[in-house]
PDB file of C-alpha atoms (C1' of nucleotides) in Angstrom:
ATOM      1  CA  UNK F   1      27.993 -29.952   1.748  1.00  0.00           C
ATOM      2  CA  UNK F   2      26.614 -26.263   1.883  1.00  0.00           C
ATOM      3  CA  UNK F   3      23.904 -24.612   3.952  1.00  0.00           C
ATOM      4  CA  UNK F   4      21.618 -22.244   3.161  1.00  0.00           C
ATOM      5  CA  UNK F   5      18.708 -20.074   4.065  1.00  0.00           C
ATOM      6  CA  UNK F   6      15.954 -19.040   1.664  1.00  0.00           C
ATOM      7  CA  UNK F   7      12.809 -16.940   2.172  1.00  0.00           C
ATOM      8  CA  UNK F   8       9.350 -17.499   1.782  1.00  0.00           C
ATOM      9  CA  UNK F   9       6.225 -15.488   2.280  1.00  0.00           C
ATOM     10  CA  UNK F  10       3.671 -17.955   3.698  1.00  0.00           C
ATOM     11  CA  UNK F  11       0.646 -16.382   2.059  1.00  0.00           C
ATOM     12  CA  UNK F  12       2.461 -17.007  -1.475  1.00  0.00           C
ATOM     13  CA  UNK F  13       4.078 -20.532  -0.677  1.00  0.00           C
ATOM     14  CA  UNK F  14       4.794 -21.942   2.790  1.00  0.00           C
ATOM     15  CA  UNK F  15       6.617 -24.833   3.968  1.00  0.00           C
ATOM     16  CA  UNK F  16       3.593 -26.925   4.643  1.00  0.00           C
ATOM     17  CA  UNK F  17       2.829 -26.198   1.240  1.00  0.00           C
ATOM     18  CA  UNK F  18       6.097 -27.302   0.009  1.00  0.00           C
ATOM     19  CA  UNK F  19       5.600 -30.604   2.100  1.00  0.00           C
ATOM     20  CA  UNK F  20       2.058 -31.135   0.453  1.00  0.00           C
ATOM     21  CA  UNK F  21       3.566 -31.087  -3.075  1.00  0.00           C
ATOM     22  CA  UNK F  22       4.053 -34.420  -4.968  1.00  0.00           C
ATOM     23  CA  UNK F  23       7.694 -35.658  -3.594  1.00  0.00           C
ATOM     24  CA  UNK F  24       7.603 -32.676  -1.391  1.00  0.00           C
ATOM     25  CA  UNK F  25       9.570 -30.964  -4.220  1.00  0.00           C
ATOM     26  CA  UNK F  26       9.051 -27.613  -5.909  1.00  0.00           C
ATOM     27  CA  UNK F  27      10.722 -25.400  -8.339  1.00  0.00           C
ATOM     28  CA  UNK F  28      12.026 -22.465  -6.448  1.00  0.00           C
ATOM     29  CA  UNK F  29      10.634 -19.803  -9.092  1.00  0.00           C
ATOM     30  CA  UNK F  30      10.831 -16.008  -9.619  1.00  0.00           C
ATOM     31  CA  UNK F  31      14.183 -15.157  -7.635  1.00  0.00           C
ATOM     32  CA  UNK F  32      15.205 -11.847  -9.385  1.00  0.00           C
ATOM     33  CA  UNK F  33      18.204 -10.740  -7.988  1.00  0.00           C
ATOM     34  CA  UNK F  34      21.735 -11.326  -9.002  1.00  0.00           C
ATOM     35  CA  UNK F  35      23.320 -12.244  -5.671  1.00  0.00           C
ATOM     36  CA  UNK F  36      20.528 -14.322  -4.534  1.00  0.00           C
ATOM     37  CA  UNK F  37      20.445 -16.171  -8.146  1.00  0.00           C
ATOM     38  CA  UNK F  38      24.467 -16.495  -7.909  1.00  0.00           C
ATOM     39  CA  UNK F  39      23.955 -18.481  -4.721  1.00  0.00           C
ATOM     40  CA  UNK F  40      21.337 -20.515  -6.399  1.00  0.00           C
ATOM     41  CA  UNK F  41      23.624 -21.382  -8.810  1.00  0.00           C
ATOM     42  CA  UNK F  42      26.360 -22.139  -6.210  1.00  0.00           C
ATOM     43  CA  UNK F  43      23.986 -24.926  -4.622  1.00  0.00           C
ATOM     44  CA  UNK F  44      24.790 -28.490  -5.165  1.00  0.00           C
ATOM     45  CA  UNK F  45      22.435 -31.483  -4.743  1.00  0.00           C
ATOM     46  CA  UNK F  46      22.083 -32.365  -1.239  1.00  0.00           C
ATOM     47  CA  UNK F  47      22.844 -29.189   0.227  1.00  0.00           C
ATOM     48  CA  UNK F  48      20.450 -28.322   3.228  1.00  0.00           C
ATOM     49  CA  UNK F  49      18.415 -25.242   3.446  1.00  0.00           C
ATOM     50  CA  UNK F  50      16.676 -23.453   6.265  1.00  0.00           C
ATOM     51  CA  UNK F  51      13.388 -22.492   5.096  1.00  0.00           C
ATOM     52  CA  UNK F  52      12.288 -18.835   6.474  1.00  0.00           C
ATOM     53  CA  UNK F  53       8.953 -17.332   6.484  1.00  0.00           C
ATOM     54  CA  UNK F  54       8.977 -13.752   6.108  1.00  0.00           C
ATOM     55  CA  UNK F  55       6.157 -10.948   5.807  1.00  0.00           C
ATOM     56  CA  UNK F  56       4.183 -12.898   8.650  1.00  0.00           C
ATOM     57  CA  UNK F  57       3.784 -12.308  12.561  1.00  0.00           C
ATOM     58  CA  UNK F  58       6.232 -13.248  13.974  1.00  0.00           C
ATOM     59  CA  UNK F  59       8.729 -13.817  11.206  1.00  0.00           C
ATOM     60  CA  UNK F  60      10.412 -17.508  11.739  1.00  0.00           C
ATOM     61  CA  UNK F  61      12.299 -20.401  10.252  1.00  0.00           C
ATOM     62  CA  UNK F  62       9.718 -23.160   9.398  1.00  0.00           C
ATOM     63  CA  UNK F  63      11.586 -26.155   8.300  1.00  0.00           C
ATOM     64  CA  UNK F  64      14.246 -27.810   6.730  1.00  0.00           C
ATOM     65  CA  UNK F  65      14.530 -28.830   2.979  1.00  0.00           C
ATOM     66  CA  UNK F  66      17.367 -29.806   0.607  1.00  0.00           C
ATOM     67  CA  UNK F  67      18.388 -29.019  -2.954  1.00  0.00           C
ATOM     68  CA  UNK F  68      16.682 -31.724  -5.226  1.00  0.00           C
ATOM     69  CA  UNK F  69      17.835 -30.256  -8.351  1.00  0.00           C
ATOM     70  CA  UNK F  70      20.575 -27.854  -9.423  1.00  0.00           C
ATOM     71  CA  UNK F  71      20.291 -24.476 -11.138  1.00  0.00           C
ATOM     72  CA  UNK F  72      18.587 -24.621 -14.509  1.00  0.00           C
ATOM     73  CA  UNK F  73      17.063 -21.800 -16.608  1.00  0.00           C
ATOM     74  CA  UNK F  74      13.785 -20.197 -14.721  1.00  0.00           C
ATOM     75  CA  UNK F  75      11.442 -20.437 -17.518  1.00  0.00           C
ATOM     76  CA  UNK F  76       8.748 -18.239 -15.890  1.00  0.00           C
ATOM     77  CA  UNK F  77      11.014 -15.349 -17.025  1.00  0.00           C
ATOM     78  CA  UNK F  78       9.933 -16.241 -20.394  1.00  0.00           C
ATOM     79  CA  UNK F  79       6.309 -16.824 -19.695  1.00  0.00           C
ATOM     80  CA  UNK F  80       4.660 -13.270 -20.512  1.00  0.00           C
ATOM     81  CA  UNK F  81       1.509 -14.565 -18.371  1.00  0.00           C
ATOM     82  CA  UNK F  82       3.850 -15.269 -15.520  1.00  0.00           C
ATOM     83  CA  UNK F  83       4.292 -12.353 -12.442  1.00  0.00           C
ATOM     84  CA  UNK F  84       8.025 -12.995 -13.117  1.00  0.00           C
ATOM     85  CA  UNK F  85       8.287 -12.459 -16.786  1.00  0.00           C
ATOM     86  CA  UNK F  86      11.394 -10.685 -17.637  1.00  0.00           C
ATOM     87  CA  UNK F  87      12.165 -10.007 -21.421  1.00  0.00           C
ATOM     88  CA  UNK F  88      15.547  -9.482 -20.764  1.00  0.00           C
ATOM     89  CA  UNK F  89      15.906 -13.186 -19.922  1.00  0.00           C
ATOM     90  CA  UNK F  90      15.187 -15.257 -23.150  1.00  0.00           C
ATOM     91  CA  UNK F  91      14.943 -18.874 -23.405  1.00  0.00           C
ATOM     92  CA  UNK F  92      17.986 -18.654 -25.903  1.00  0.00           C
ATOM     93  CA  UNK F  93      19.867 -16.637 -23.267  1.00  0.00           C
ATOM     94  CA  UNK F  94      18.595 -17.147 -19.858  1.00  0.00           C
ATOM     95  CA  UNK F  95      19.474 -14.572 -17.134  1.00  0.00           C
ATOM     96  CA  UNK F  96      17.426 -16.001 -14.476  1.00  0.00           C
ATOM     97  CA  UNK F  97      17.696 -19.662 -12.990  1.00  0.00           C
ATOM     98  CA  UNK F  98      15.837 -21.809 -10.340  1.00  0.00           C
ATOM     99  CA  UNK F  99      16.844 -25.037  -8.283  1.00  0.00           C
ATOM    100  CA  UNK F 100      14.081 -27.493  -7.200  1.00  0.00           C
ATOM    101  CA  UNK F 101      13.764 -27.479  -3.645  1.00  0.00           C
ATOM    102  CA  UNK F 102      12.510 -30.723  -1.509  1.00  0.00           C
ATOM    103  CA  UNK F 103      10.801 -30.626   1.894  1.00  0.00           C
ATOM    104  CA  UNK F 104      12.660 -32.514   4.524  1.00  0.00           C
ATOM    105  CA  UNK F 105      11.005 -31.996   7.963  1.00  0.00           C
ATOM    106  CA  UNK F 106       9.272 -29.181   9.426  1.00  0.00           C
ATOM    107  CA  UNK F 107      11.298 -27.725  12.799  1.00  0.00           C
ATOM    108  CA  UNK F 108       9.259 -29.393  16.019  1.00  0.00           C
ATOM    109  CA  UNK F 109       9.316 -25.651  17.168  1.00  0.00           C
ATOM    110  CA  UNK F 110       9.415 -23.001  14.753  1.00  0.00           C
ATOM    111  CA  UNK F 111      12.486 -20.401  15.558  1.00  0.00           C
ATOM    112  CA  UNK F 112      11.130 -16.783  15.594  1.00  0.00           C
ATOM    113  CA  UNK F 113      13.345 -13.849  14.328  1.00  0.00           C
ATOM    114  CA  UNK F 114      13.297 -12.290  17.863  1.00  0.00           C
ATOM    115  CA  UNK F 115      15.017 -15.626  18.957  1.00  0.00           C
ATOM    116  CA  UNK F 116      17.476 -15.530  16.434  1.00  0.00           C
ATOM    117  CA  UNK F 117      18.391 -12.330  17.203  1.00  0.00           C
ATOM    118  CA  UNK F 118      18.663 -12.856  20.914  1.00  0.00           C
ATOM    119  CA  UNK F 119      21.076 -15.635  20.073  1.00  0.00           C
ATOM    120  CA  UNK F 120      24.903 -14.905  20.173  1.00  0.00           C
ATOM    121  CA  UNK F 121      26.023 -17.475  17.977  1.00  0.00           C
ATOM    122  CA  UNK F 122      23.740 -16.229  15.215  1.00  0.00           C
ATOM    123  CA  UNK F 123      25.002 -12.949  15.126  1.00  0.00           C
ATOM    124  CA  UNK F 124      26.192 -13.326  11.513  1.00  0.00           C
ATOM    125  CA  UNK F 125      23.311 -14.897  10.171  1.00  0.00           C
ATOM    126  CA  UNK F 126      22.119 -12.447   7.281  1.00  0.00           C
ATOM    127  CA  UNK F 127      18.632 -12.325   8.319  1.00  0.00           C
ATOM    128  CA  UNK F 128      19.395 -10.885  11.549  1.00  0.00           C
ATOM    129  CA  UNK F 129      20.440  -8.000  10.182  1.00  0.00           C
ATOM    130  CA  UNK F 130      18.285  -4.986   9.775  1.00  0.00           C
ATOM    131  CA  UNK F 131      17.011  -4.202   6.335  1.00  0.00           C
ATOM    132  CA  UNK F 132      18.378  -7.323   4.681  1.00  0.00           C
ATOM    133  CA  UNK F 133      16.261  -8.387   1.730  1.00  0.00           C
ATOM    134  CA  UNK F 134      18.219 -11.049   0.195  1.00  0.00           C
ATOM    135  CA  UNK F 135      15.886 -14.065  -0.366  1.00  0.00           C
ATOM    136  CA  UNK F 136      18.871 -16.667  -0.769  1.00  0.00           C
ATOM    137  CA  UNK F 137      21.916 -16.518   1.878  1.00  0.00           C
ATOM    138  CA  UNK F 138      24.465 -18.862   2.840  1.00  0.00           C
ATOM    139  CA  UNK F 139      24.676 -20.006   6.391  1.00  0.00           C
ATOM    140  CA  UNK F 140      27.536 -22.089   8.098  1.00  0.00           C
ATOM    141  CA  UNK F 141      27.205 -25.588   9.243  1.00  0.00           C
ATOM    142  CA  UNK F 142      27.346 -23.903  12.692  1.00  0.00           C
ATOM    143  CA  UNK F 143      24.494 -21.765  12.216  1.00  0.00           C
ATOM    144  CA  UNK F 144      22.402 -24.354  10.737  1.00  0.00           C
ATOM    145  CA  UNK F 145      22.881 -26.851  13.419  1.00  0.00           C
ATOM    146  CA  UNK F 146      22.342 -24.244  15.995  1.00  0.00           C
ATOM    147  CA  UNK F 147      18.921 -23.025  14.436  1.00  0.00           C
ATOM    148  CA  UNK F 148      17.952 -26.798  14.400  1.00  0.00           C
ATOM    149  CA  UNK F 149      18.610 -26.700  18.290  1.00  0.00           C
ATOM    150  CA  UNK F 150      16.813 -23.785  19.032  1.00  0.00           C
ATOM    151  CA  UNK F 151      13.970 -25.508  17.254  1.00  0.00           C
ATOM    152  CA  UNK F 152      14.318 -28.601  19.355  1.00  0.00           C
ATOM    153  CA  UNK F 153      15.018 -30.633  16.343  1.00  0.00           C
ATOM    154  CA  UNK F 154      17.086 -33.416  15.652  1.00  0.00           C
ATOM    155  CA  UNK F 155      18.530 -34.117  11.780  1.00  0.00           C
ATOM    156  CA  UNK F 156      22.019 -35.105  11.126  1.00  0.00           C
ATOM    157  CA  UNK F 157      24.149 -32.764   8.592  1.00  0.00           C
ATOM    158  CA  UNK F 158      26.562 -35.506   7.730  1.00  0.00           C
TER     159      UNK F 158
ATOM    160  C1'  DG Z   1       0.526   2.260   7.759  1.00  0.00           C
ATOM    161  C1'  DC Z   2       5.577   3.865   8.447  1.00  0.00           C
ATOM    162  C1'  DC Z   3      10.108   3.834   7.259  1.00  0.00           C
ATOM    163  C1'  DA Z   4      15.019   1.903   6.660  1.00  0.00           C
ATOM    164  C1'  DA Z   5      17.725  -0.164   3.401  1.00  0.00           C
ATOM    165  C1'  DC Z   6      19.304  -1.159  -0.702  1.00  0.00           C
ATOM    166  C1'  DG Z   7      18.709  -2.759  -5.864  1.00  0.00           C
ATOM    167  C1'  DT Z   8      17.613  -0.597 -10.355  1.00  0.00           C
ATOM    168  C1'  DT Z   9      16.690   2.681 -13.765  1.00  0.00           C
ATOM    169  C1'  DG Z  10      17.751   6.407 -16.480  1.00  0.00           C
ATOM    170  C1'  DG Z  11      19.181  11.358 -17.557  1.00  0.00           C
ATOM    171  C1'  DC Z  12      23.422  13.198 -18.356  1.00  0.00           C
TER     172       DC Z  12
ATOM    173  C1'  DG L   1      30.338   6.072 -14.907  1.00  0.00           C
ATOM    174  C1'  DC L   2      27.768   9.065 -11.558  1.00  0.00           C
ATOM    175  C1'  DC L   3      23.897   9.493  -8.997  1.00  0.00           C
ATOM    176  C1'  DA L   4      19.276  11.005  -8.109  1.00  0.00           C
ATOM    177  C1'  DA L   5      14.845   9.216  -8.297  1.00  0.00           C
ATOM    178  C1'  DC L   6      11.848   5.356  -7.650  1.00  0.00           C
ATOM    179  C1'  DG L   7      10.356   0.856  -6.492  1.00  0.00           C
ATOM    180  C1'  DT L   8      10.441  -3.073  -3.317  1.00  0.00           C
ATOM    181  C1'  DT L   9      11.167  -5.914   0.994  1.00  0.00           C
ATOM    182  C1'  DG L  10       9.958  -6.527   5.118  1.00  0.00           C
ATOM    183  C1'  DG L  11      10.139  -5.790  10.246  1.00  0.00           C
ATOM    184  C1'  DC L  12       7.469  -3.209  13.526  1.00  0.00           C
TER     185       DC L  12
END
DNA sequence: GCCAACGTTGGC
DNA sequence: GCCAACGTTGGC
C-alpha cells in the first residue's frame, strides 16, 4: 500500500463535502499538472490519502481518504462548459486522468501547516517546503502515521 | 495584497 | 532547444 497527500481548497471542495457525498466518494477532477497526474496514475485501490486544505487560515490536514477507483480519463477535459476544459485532451486521446476518492474519517484534531513544519519527523513532507504547489504528492507510511498521531487520530494502516 | 516559486507558452 | 515573459498557486 502507498500513501499520498492531496490538496483541496475548502471553499471549493472540502473534506466535509467529501464525507457528505453519496458513498462518501467523489471523482477528483481537474488535476492539470503532469507530475500530479503521474502520481494519480500510480495510485492503487485502497491506498491511503491525507486530505490537505490549502488557501485557508490556517492551512491544515483535515482527514483521511482512500483510493476508491484507480486512474481513468478525466472527462471534464472534453467538456467545453467545464472550468477544466482542455482541447488538448480529447476523449480519443486523453491526456488528463482522475481517480475516485472516498472519505474515510476526519482527523480528530486538524493538523495545521505550522505544526507540520515544526515536526522534525516531517521535514521530508512536500507540503512543508516553501513554494510547493503540487496538488498530489507521495508521503511515506511513517509520515502518514505521524500526521495521524499529531491529529490525535487512530487508524490502522495495515 | 504581496510576493516567491515554478510550470507553461511562444518567439527565435 | 533555449529562455524570457507570463500566469497560477498559495503562504503570509
